[in-house]
CSV table of C-alpha atoms and ligand atoms in Angstrom, one decimal:
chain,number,residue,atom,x,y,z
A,1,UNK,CA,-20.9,181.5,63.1
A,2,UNK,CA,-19.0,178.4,62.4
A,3,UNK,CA,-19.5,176.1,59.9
A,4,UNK,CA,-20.6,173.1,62.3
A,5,UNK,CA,-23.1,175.5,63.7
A,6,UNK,CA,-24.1,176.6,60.1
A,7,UNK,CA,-24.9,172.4,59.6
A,8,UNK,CA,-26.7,172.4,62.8
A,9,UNK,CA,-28.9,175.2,62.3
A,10,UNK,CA,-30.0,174.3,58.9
A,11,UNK,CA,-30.5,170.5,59.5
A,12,UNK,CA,-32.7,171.2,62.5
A,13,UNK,CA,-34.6,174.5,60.5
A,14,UNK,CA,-35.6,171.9,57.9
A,15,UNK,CA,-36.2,168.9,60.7
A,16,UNK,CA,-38.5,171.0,62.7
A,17,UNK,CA,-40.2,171.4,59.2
A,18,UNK,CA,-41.0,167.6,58.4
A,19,UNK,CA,-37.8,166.9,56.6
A,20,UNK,CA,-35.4,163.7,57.2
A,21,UNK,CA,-32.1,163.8,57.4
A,22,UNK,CA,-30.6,161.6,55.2
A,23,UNK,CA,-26.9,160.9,55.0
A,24,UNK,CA,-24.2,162.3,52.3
A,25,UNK,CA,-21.4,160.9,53.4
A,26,UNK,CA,-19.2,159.6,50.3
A,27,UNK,CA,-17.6,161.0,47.4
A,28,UNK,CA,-18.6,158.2,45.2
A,29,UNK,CA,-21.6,158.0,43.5
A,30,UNK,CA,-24.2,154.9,43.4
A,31,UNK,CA,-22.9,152.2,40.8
A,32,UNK,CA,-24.2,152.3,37.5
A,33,UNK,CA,-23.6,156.5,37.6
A,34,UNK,CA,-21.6,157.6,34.8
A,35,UNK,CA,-20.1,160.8,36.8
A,36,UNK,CA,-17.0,159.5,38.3
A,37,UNK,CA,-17.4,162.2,41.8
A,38,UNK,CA,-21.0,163.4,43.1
A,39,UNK,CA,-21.3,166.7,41.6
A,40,UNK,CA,-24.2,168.0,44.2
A,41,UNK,CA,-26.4,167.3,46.7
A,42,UNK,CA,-29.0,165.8,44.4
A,43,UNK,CA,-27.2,163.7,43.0
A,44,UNK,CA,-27.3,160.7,44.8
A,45,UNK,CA,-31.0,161.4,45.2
A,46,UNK,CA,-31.9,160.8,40.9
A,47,UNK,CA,-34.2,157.6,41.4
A,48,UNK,CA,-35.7,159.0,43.7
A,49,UNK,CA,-36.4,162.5,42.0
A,50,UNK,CA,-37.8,160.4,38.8
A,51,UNK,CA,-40.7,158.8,41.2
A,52,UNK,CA,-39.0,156.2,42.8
A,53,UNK,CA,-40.7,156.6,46.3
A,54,UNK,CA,-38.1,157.3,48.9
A,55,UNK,CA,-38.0,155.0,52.2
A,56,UNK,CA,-37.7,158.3,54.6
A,57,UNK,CA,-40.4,160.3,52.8
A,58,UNK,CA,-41.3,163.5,50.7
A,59,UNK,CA,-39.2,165.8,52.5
A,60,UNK,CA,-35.4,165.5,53.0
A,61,UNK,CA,-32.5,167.1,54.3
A,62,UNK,CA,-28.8,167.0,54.2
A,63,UNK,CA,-25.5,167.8,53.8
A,64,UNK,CA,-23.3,166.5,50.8
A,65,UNK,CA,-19.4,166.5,50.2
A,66,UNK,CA,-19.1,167.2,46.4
A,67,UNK,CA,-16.3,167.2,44.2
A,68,UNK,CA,-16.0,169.1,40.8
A,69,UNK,CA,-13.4,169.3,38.5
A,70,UNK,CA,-14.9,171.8,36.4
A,71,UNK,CA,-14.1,174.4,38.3
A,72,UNK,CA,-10.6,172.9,39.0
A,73,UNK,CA,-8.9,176.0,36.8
A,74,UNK,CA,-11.1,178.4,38.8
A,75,UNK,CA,-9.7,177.2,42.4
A,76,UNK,CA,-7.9,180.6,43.6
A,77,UNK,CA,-11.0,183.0,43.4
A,78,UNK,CA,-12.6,183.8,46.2
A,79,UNK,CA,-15.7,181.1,45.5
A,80,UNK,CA,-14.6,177.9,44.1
A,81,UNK,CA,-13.6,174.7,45.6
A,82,UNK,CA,-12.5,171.6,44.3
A,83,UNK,CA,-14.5,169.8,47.1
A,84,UNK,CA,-16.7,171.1,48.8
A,85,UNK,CA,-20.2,171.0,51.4
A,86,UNK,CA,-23.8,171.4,50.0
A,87,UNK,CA,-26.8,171.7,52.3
A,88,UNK,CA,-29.5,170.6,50.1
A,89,UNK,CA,-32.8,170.2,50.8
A,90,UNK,CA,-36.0,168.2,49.0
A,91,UNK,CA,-39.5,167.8,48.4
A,92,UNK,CA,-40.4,164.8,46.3
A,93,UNK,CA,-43.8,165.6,44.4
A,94,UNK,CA,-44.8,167.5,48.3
A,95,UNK,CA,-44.4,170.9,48.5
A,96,UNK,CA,-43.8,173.4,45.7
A,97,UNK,CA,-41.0,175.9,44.8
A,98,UNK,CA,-42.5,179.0,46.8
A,99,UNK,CA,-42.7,177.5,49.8
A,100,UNK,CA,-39.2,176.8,49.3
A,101,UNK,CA,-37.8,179.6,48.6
A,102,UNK,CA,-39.5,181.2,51.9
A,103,UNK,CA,-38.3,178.4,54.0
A,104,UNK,CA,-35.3,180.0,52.2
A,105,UNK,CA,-35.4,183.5,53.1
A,106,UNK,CA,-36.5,182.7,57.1
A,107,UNK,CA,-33.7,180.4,57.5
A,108,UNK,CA,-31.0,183.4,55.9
A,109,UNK,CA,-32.7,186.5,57.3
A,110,UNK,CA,-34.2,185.2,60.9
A,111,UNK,CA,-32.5,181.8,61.3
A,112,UNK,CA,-28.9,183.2,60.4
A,113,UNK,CA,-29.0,186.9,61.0
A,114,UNK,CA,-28.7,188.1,57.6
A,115,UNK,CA,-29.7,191.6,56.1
A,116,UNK,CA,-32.7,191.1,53.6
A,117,UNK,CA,-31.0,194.2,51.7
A,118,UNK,CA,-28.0,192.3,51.2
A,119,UNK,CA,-29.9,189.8,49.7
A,120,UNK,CA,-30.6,189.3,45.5
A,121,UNK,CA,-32.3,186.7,43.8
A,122,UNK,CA,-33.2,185.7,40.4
A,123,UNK,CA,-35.5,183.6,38.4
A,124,UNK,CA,-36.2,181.6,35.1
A,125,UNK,CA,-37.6,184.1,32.6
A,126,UNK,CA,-38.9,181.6,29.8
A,127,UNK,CA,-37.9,179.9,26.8
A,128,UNK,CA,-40.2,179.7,23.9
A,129,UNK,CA,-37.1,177.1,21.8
A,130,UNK,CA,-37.9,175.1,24.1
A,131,UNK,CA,-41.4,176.2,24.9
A,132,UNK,CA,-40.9,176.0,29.0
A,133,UNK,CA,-42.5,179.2,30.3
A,134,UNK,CA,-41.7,182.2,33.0
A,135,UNK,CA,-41.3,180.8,36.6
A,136,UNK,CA,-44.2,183.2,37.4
A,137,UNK,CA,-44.7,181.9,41.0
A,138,UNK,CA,-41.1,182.4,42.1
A,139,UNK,CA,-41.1,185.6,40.8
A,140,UNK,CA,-44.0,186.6,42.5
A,141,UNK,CA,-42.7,185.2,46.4
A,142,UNK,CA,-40.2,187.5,45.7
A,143,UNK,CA,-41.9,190.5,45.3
A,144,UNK,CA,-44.0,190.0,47.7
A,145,UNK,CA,-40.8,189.6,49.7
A,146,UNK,CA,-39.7,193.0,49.0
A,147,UNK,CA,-36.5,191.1,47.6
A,148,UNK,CA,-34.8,192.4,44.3
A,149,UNK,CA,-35.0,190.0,41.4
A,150,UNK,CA,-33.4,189.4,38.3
A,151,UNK,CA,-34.9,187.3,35.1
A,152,UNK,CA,-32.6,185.3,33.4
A,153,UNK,CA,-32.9,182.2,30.9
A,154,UNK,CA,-29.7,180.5,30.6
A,155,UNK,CA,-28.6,181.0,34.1
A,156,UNK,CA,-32.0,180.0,35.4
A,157,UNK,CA,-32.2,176.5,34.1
A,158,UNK,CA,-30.9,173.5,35.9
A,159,UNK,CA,-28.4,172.1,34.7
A,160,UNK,CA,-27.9,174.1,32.1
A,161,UNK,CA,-29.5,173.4,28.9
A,162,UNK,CA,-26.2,173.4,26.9
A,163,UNK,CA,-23.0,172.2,28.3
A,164,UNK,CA,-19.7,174.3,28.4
A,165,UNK,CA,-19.0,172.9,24.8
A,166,UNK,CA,-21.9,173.5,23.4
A,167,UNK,CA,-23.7,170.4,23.4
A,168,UNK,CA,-26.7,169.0,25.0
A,169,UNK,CA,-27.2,169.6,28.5
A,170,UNK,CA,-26.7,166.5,30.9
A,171,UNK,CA,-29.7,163.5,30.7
A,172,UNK,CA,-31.7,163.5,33.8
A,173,UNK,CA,-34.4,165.5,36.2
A,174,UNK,CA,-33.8,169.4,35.2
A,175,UNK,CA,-36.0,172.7,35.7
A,176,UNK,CA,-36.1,176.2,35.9
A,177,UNK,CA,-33.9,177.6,39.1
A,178,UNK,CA,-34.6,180.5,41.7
A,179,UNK,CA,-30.9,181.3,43.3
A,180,UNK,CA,-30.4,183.6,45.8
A,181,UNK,CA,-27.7,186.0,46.0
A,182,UNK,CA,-25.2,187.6,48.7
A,183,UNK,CA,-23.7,191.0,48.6
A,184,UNK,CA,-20.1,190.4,49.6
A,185,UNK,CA,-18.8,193.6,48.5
A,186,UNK,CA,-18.0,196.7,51.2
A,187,UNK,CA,-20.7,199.5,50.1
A,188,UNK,CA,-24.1,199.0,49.8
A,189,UNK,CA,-25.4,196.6,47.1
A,190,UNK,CA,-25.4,197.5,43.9
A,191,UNK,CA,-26.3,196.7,40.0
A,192,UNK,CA,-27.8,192.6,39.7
A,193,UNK,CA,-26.6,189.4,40.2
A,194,UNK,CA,-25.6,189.2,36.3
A,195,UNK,CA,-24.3,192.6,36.2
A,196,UNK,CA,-21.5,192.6,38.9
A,197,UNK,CA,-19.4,189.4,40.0
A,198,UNK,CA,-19.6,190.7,43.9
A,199,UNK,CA,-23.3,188.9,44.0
A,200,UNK,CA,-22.3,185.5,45.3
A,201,UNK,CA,-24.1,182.8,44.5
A,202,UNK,CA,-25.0,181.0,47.8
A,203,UNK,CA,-28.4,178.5,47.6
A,204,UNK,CA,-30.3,177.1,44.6
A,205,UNK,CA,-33.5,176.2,44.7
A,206,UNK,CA,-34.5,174.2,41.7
A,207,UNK,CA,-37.8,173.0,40.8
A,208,UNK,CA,-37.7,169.6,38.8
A,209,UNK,CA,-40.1,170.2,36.0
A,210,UNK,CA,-38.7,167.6,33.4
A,211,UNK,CA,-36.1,165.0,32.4
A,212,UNK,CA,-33.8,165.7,29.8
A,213,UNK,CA,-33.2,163.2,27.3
A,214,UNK,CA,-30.4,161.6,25.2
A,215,UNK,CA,-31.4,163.7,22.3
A,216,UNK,CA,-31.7,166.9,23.9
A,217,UNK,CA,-35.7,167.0,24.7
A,218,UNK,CA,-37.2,167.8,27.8
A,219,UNK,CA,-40.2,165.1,28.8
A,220,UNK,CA,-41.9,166.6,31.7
A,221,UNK,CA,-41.9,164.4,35.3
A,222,UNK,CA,-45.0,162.7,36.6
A,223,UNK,CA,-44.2,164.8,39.6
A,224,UNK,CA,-42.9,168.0,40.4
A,225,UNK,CA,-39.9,168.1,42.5
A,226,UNK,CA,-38.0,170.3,44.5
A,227,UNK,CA,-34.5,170.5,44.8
A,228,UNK,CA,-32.2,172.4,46.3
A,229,UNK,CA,-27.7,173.4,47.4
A,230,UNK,CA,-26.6,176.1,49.4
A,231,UNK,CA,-22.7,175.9,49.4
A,232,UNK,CA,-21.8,175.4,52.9
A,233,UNK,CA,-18.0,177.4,52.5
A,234,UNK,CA,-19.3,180.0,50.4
A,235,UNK,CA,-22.3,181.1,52.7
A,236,UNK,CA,-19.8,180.3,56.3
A,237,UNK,CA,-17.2,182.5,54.9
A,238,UNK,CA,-20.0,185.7,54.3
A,239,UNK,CA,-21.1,184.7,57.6
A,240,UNK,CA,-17.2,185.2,59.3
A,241,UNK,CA,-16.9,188.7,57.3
A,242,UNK,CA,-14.3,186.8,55.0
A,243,UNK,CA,-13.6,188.0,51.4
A,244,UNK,CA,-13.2,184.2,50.5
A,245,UNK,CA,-13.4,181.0,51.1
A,246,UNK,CA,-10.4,180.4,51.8
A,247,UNK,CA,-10.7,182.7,55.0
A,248,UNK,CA,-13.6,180.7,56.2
A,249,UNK,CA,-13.1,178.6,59.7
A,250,UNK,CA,-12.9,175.3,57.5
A,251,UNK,CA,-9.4,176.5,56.4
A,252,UNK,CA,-8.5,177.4,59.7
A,253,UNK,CA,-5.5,174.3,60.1
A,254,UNK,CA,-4.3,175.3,56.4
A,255,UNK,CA,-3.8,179.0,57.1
A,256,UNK,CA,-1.7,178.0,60.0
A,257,UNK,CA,0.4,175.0,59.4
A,258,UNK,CA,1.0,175.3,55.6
A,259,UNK,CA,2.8,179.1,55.6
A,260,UNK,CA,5.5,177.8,58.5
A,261,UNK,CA,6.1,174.7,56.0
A,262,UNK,CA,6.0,176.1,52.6
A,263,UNK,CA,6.0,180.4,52.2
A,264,UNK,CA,3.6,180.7,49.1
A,265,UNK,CA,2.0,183.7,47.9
A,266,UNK,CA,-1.6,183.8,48.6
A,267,UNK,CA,-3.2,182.1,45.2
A,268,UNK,CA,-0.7,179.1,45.6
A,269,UNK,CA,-1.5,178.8,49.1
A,270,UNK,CA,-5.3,178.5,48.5
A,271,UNK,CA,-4.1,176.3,45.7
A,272,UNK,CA,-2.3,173.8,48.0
A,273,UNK,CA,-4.6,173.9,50.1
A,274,UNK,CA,-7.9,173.1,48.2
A,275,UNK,CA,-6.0,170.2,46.4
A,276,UNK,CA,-4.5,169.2,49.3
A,277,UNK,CA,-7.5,169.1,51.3
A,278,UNK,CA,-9.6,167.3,48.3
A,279,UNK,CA,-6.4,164.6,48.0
A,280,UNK,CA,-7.0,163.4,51.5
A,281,UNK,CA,-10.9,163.4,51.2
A,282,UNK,CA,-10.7,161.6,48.1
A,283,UNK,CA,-8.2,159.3,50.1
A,284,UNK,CA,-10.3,158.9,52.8
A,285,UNK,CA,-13.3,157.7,50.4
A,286,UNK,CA,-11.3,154.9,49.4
A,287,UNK,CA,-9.7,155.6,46.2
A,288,UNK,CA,-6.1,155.4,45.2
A,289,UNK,CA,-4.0,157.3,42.5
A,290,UNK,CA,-4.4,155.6,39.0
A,291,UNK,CA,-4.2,156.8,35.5
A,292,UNK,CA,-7.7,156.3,34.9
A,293,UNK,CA,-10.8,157.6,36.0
A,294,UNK,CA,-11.5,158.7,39.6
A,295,UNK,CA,-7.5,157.4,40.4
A,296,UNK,CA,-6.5,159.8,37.8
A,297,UNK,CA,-8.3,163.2,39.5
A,298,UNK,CA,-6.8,162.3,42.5
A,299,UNK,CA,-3.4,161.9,40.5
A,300,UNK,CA,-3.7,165.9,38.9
A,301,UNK,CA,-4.7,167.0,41.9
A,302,UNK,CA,-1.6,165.7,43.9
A,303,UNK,CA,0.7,167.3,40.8
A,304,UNK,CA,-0.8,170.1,41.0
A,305,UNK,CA,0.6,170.8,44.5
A,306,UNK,CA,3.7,169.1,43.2
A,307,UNK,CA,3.7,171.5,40.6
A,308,UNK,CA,3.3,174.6,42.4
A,309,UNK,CA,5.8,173.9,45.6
A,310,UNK,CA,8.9,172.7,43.5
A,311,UNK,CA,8.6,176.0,42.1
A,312,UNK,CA,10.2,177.5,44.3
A,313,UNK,CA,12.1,174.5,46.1
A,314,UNK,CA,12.4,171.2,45.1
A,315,UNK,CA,12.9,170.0,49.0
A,316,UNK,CA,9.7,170.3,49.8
A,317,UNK,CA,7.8,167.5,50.5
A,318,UNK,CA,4.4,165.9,51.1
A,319,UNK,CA,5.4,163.7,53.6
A,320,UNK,CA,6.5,167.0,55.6
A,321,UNK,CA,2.6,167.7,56.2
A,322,UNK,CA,1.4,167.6,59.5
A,323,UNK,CA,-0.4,164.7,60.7
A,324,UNK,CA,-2.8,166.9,62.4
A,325,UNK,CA,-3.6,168.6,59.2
A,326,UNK,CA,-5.0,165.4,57.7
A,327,UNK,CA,-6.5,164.3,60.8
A,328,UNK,CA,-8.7,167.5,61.0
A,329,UNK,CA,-10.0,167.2,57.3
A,330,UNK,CA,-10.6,163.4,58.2
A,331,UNK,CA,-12.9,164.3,61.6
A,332,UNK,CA,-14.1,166.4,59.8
A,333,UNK,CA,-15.7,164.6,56.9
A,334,UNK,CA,-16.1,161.8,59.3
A,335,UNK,CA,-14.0,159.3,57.5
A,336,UNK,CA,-11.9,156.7,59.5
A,337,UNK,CA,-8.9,156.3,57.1
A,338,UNK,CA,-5.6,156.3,59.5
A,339,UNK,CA,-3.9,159.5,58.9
A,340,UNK,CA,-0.3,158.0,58.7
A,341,UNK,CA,-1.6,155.8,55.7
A,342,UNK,CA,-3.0,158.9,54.0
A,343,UNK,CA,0.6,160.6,54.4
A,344,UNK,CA,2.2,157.4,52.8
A,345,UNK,CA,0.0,157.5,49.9
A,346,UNK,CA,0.7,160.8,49.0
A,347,UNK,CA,4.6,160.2,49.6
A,348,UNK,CA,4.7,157.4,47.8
A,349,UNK,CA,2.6,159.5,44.5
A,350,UNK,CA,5.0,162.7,45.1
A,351,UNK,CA,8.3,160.1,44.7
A,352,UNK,CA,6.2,158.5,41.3
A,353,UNK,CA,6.2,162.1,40.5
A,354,UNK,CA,10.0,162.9,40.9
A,355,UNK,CA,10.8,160.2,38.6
A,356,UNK,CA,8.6,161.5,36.0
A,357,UNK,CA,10.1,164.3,35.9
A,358,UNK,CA,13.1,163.2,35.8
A,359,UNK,CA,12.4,161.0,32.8
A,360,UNK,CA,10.8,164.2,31.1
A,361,UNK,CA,14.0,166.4,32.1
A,362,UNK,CA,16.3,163.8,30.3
A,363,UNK,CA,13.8,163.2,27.0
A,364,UNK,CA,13.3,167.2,26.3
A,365,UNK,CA,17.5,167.4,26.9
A,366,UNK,CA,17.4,165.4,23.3
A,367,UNK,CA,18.4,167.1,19.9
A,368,UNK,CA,14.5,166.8,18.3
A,369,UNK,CA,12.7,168.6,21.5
A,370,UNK,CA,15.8,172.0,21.3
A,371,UNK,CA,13.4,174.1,19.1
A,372,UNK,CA,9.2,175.0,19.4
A,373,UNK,CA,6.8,171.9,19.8
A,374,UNK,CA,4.9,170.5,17.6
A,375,UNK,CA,1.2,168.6,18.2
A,376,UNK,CA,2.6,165.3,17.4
A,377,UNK,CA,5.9,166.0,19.7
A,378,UNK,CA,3.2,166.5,22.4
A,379,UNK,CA,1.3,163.5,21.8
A,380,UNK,CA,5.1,161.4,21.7
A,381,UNK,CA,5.8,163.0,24.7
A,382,UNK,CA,2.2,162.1,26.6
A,383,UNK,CA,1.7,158.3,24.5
A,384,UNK,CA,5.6,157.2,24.7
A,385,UNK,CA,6.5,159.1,27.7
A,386,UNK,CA,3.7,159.4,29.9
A,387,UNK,CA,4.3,163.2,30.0
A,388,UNK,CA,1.4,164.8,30.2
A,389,UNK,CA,1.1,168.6,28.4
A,390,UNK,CA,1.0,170.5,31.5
A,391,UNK,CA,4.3,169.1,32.6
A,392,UNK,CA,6.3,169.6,29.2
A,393,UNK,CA,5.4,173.3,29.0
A,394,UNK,CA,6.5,174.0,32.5
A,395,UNK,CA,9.7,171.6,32.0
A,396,UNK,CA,10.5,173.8,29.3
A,397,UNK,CA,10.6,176.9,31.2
A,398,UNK,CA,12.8,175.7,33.7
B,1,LIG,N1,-28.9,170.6,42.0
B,1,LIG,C1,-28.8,172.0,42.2
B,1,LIG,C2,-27.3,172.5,42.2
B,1,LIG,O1,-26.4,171.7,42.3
B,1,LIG,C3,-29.4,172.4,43.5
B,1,LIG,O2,-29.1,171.5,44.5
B,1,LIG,O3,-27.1,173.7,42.2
């Protein structure tokens, strides 16, 4: 099945019951939104999930572009994506999180042909330090289900109650999560979703119990919520049989244009290829490299590829990329930016680039920068220079 078909059969599954579609069509989030790319599907929907009546209604649908950075060292595995789809899905104060979830499991087992056994899920097992309690009902659909379930606490809270550094979680509309889980390996499934990385992740269905405040505590809504993302790539490529998704249709163009152009091993071609594709989408929304904010993402990302092809060859250029490449990731996120001027863009970033270098090549050449680095030689380098970390340490091992 291909991924426009994957769109069409979940938008009208959720249509014929009661939901609107409503449109996900940019990158940037609404002004006043601290987050500089929208992160998922709910995102732009926050007002709305805090009471704020929405014009179309209690139940929504749709299909969001999302870009996240987080996961930007993680872009080579078989499951992350710089940007990517979400399908998402809503009930504002209607419907409760059972009812989701089976919506859920008809759309994956009868809608889209999947296996039930090949299917895991897991649920929010309760945390009295914060005195929220077992998602008892979830649990329950799932038994009766006959689907396996795991209980976790951490893993079933959305967003996650402690960031990556160990702060607070994120302000805003949070609740315990039921996901649901894909066996991509080639036996029959085994272990949990916890227990063995080859349970893929594919939709979350989150019911928005409370908002999370500045100083960490969790006030609950005046209405119960239900929101949910199935990652479009990630469920199209276990769909197609493909390992990754990097095999999935989407990449299609990539796998066939890139290798004639540049020969790269397979983790710099799915590399390229996810920062390439993001550059252009990015493009296409509008913004422009900078060396702040969302100008500056775009920026790493086009340096990145940089990076990785003058490995090998320093000939290589952007402005070698076939139009038709940037045209297809254009239709296909319906954006009307001209191709050619996306081309010139990223030419014109990939010569700012070159001089760069060549401005870091002739500083490191000096006396002071023969022996190891210090911390302040790498501030110099980044305040004085513009040479950011990254790009000294692989300088150095030229
Ligand atoms: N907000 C949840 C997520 O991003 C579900 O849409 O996973």
């Amino acid at each position: 099945m291909r991924t426009d078909h994957l769109i069409r059969t979940f938008v009208e599954y959720y249509e014929e019951r009661g939901h609107r579609r409503i449109t996900g069509s940019t990158l940037l989030p609404p002004p006043g939104d601290p987050v500089l790319f929208t992160t998922s599907g709910m995102h732009p929907l926050t007002p709305y999930l805090e009471g704020q009546p929405h014009p179309l209604g209690k139940r929504l649908v749709n299909v969001q572009r999302c870009l996240r950075t987080t996961d930007l060292d993680e872009v080579g595995d078989a499951t992350h994506l710089t940007v990517f789809e979400m399908l998402g899905t809503w009930s504002l104060g209607d419907y409760g999180g059972p009812r989701s979830l089976d919506w859920g499991y008809g759309l994956l087992t009868e809608g889209l042909g999947i296996a039930p056994g090949l299917l895991h899920a897991t649920v929010y097992a309760g945390d009295d330090r914060t005195g929220t309690g077992p998602d008892t009902d979830s649990l329950e659909l799932w038994q009766g289900l006959g689907v396996p379930v795991e209980r976790t606490v951490e893993d079933n809270w959305w967003p996650k109650s402690v960031d990556d550094d160990g702060g607070d979680g994120p302000v805003g509309p949070c609740g315990p999560d039921s996901e649901i889980f894909f066996w991509s390996g080639d036996g029959p499934p085994q272990s949990t979703p916890t227990g063995d990385d080859r349970w893929v992740e594919v939709w979350n269905h989150v019911t928005m119990t409370h908002r999370r405040h500045g100083d960490g505590s969790l006030v609950p809504l005046p209405q119960r919520n239900v929101d949910t993302g199935l990652g479009l790539e990630r469920l199209a490529a276990l769909l197609q049989g493909k390992q990754s998704v990097f095999a999935c249709d989407v990449f299609d163009p990539w796998r066939r244009l890139v290798p004639p152009l540049w020969p790269l091993e397979e983790p710099e071609l799915r590399l390229v290829s996810d920062h390439l594709r993001s550059a252009v989408v990015v493009l296409g929304d509008g913004v422009r490299p900078s060396n702040t904010g969302r100008g500056y993402v775009l920026r790493r990302l086009v340096r990145r590829v940089l990076t990785v092809l003058w490995r090998q060859d320093a000939s290589r250029s952007l402005g070698d990329l076939p139009e038709d490449l940037v045209r297809h990731t254009l239709d296909h996120f319906h954006q009307d930016a001209r191709p050619a001027d996306v081309l010139r863009t990223l030419l014109d970033e990939e010569q700012r680039f070159a001089r760069l270098l060549e401005r870091g090549r002739r500083v490191l050449a000096r006396p002071g920068f023969q022996g190891p680095l210090s911390e302040e030689d790498f501030h110099y380098l980044h305040d004085t220079h513009g040479l950011p970390r990254d790009l000294v340490t692989s300088l150095r091992e030229e």
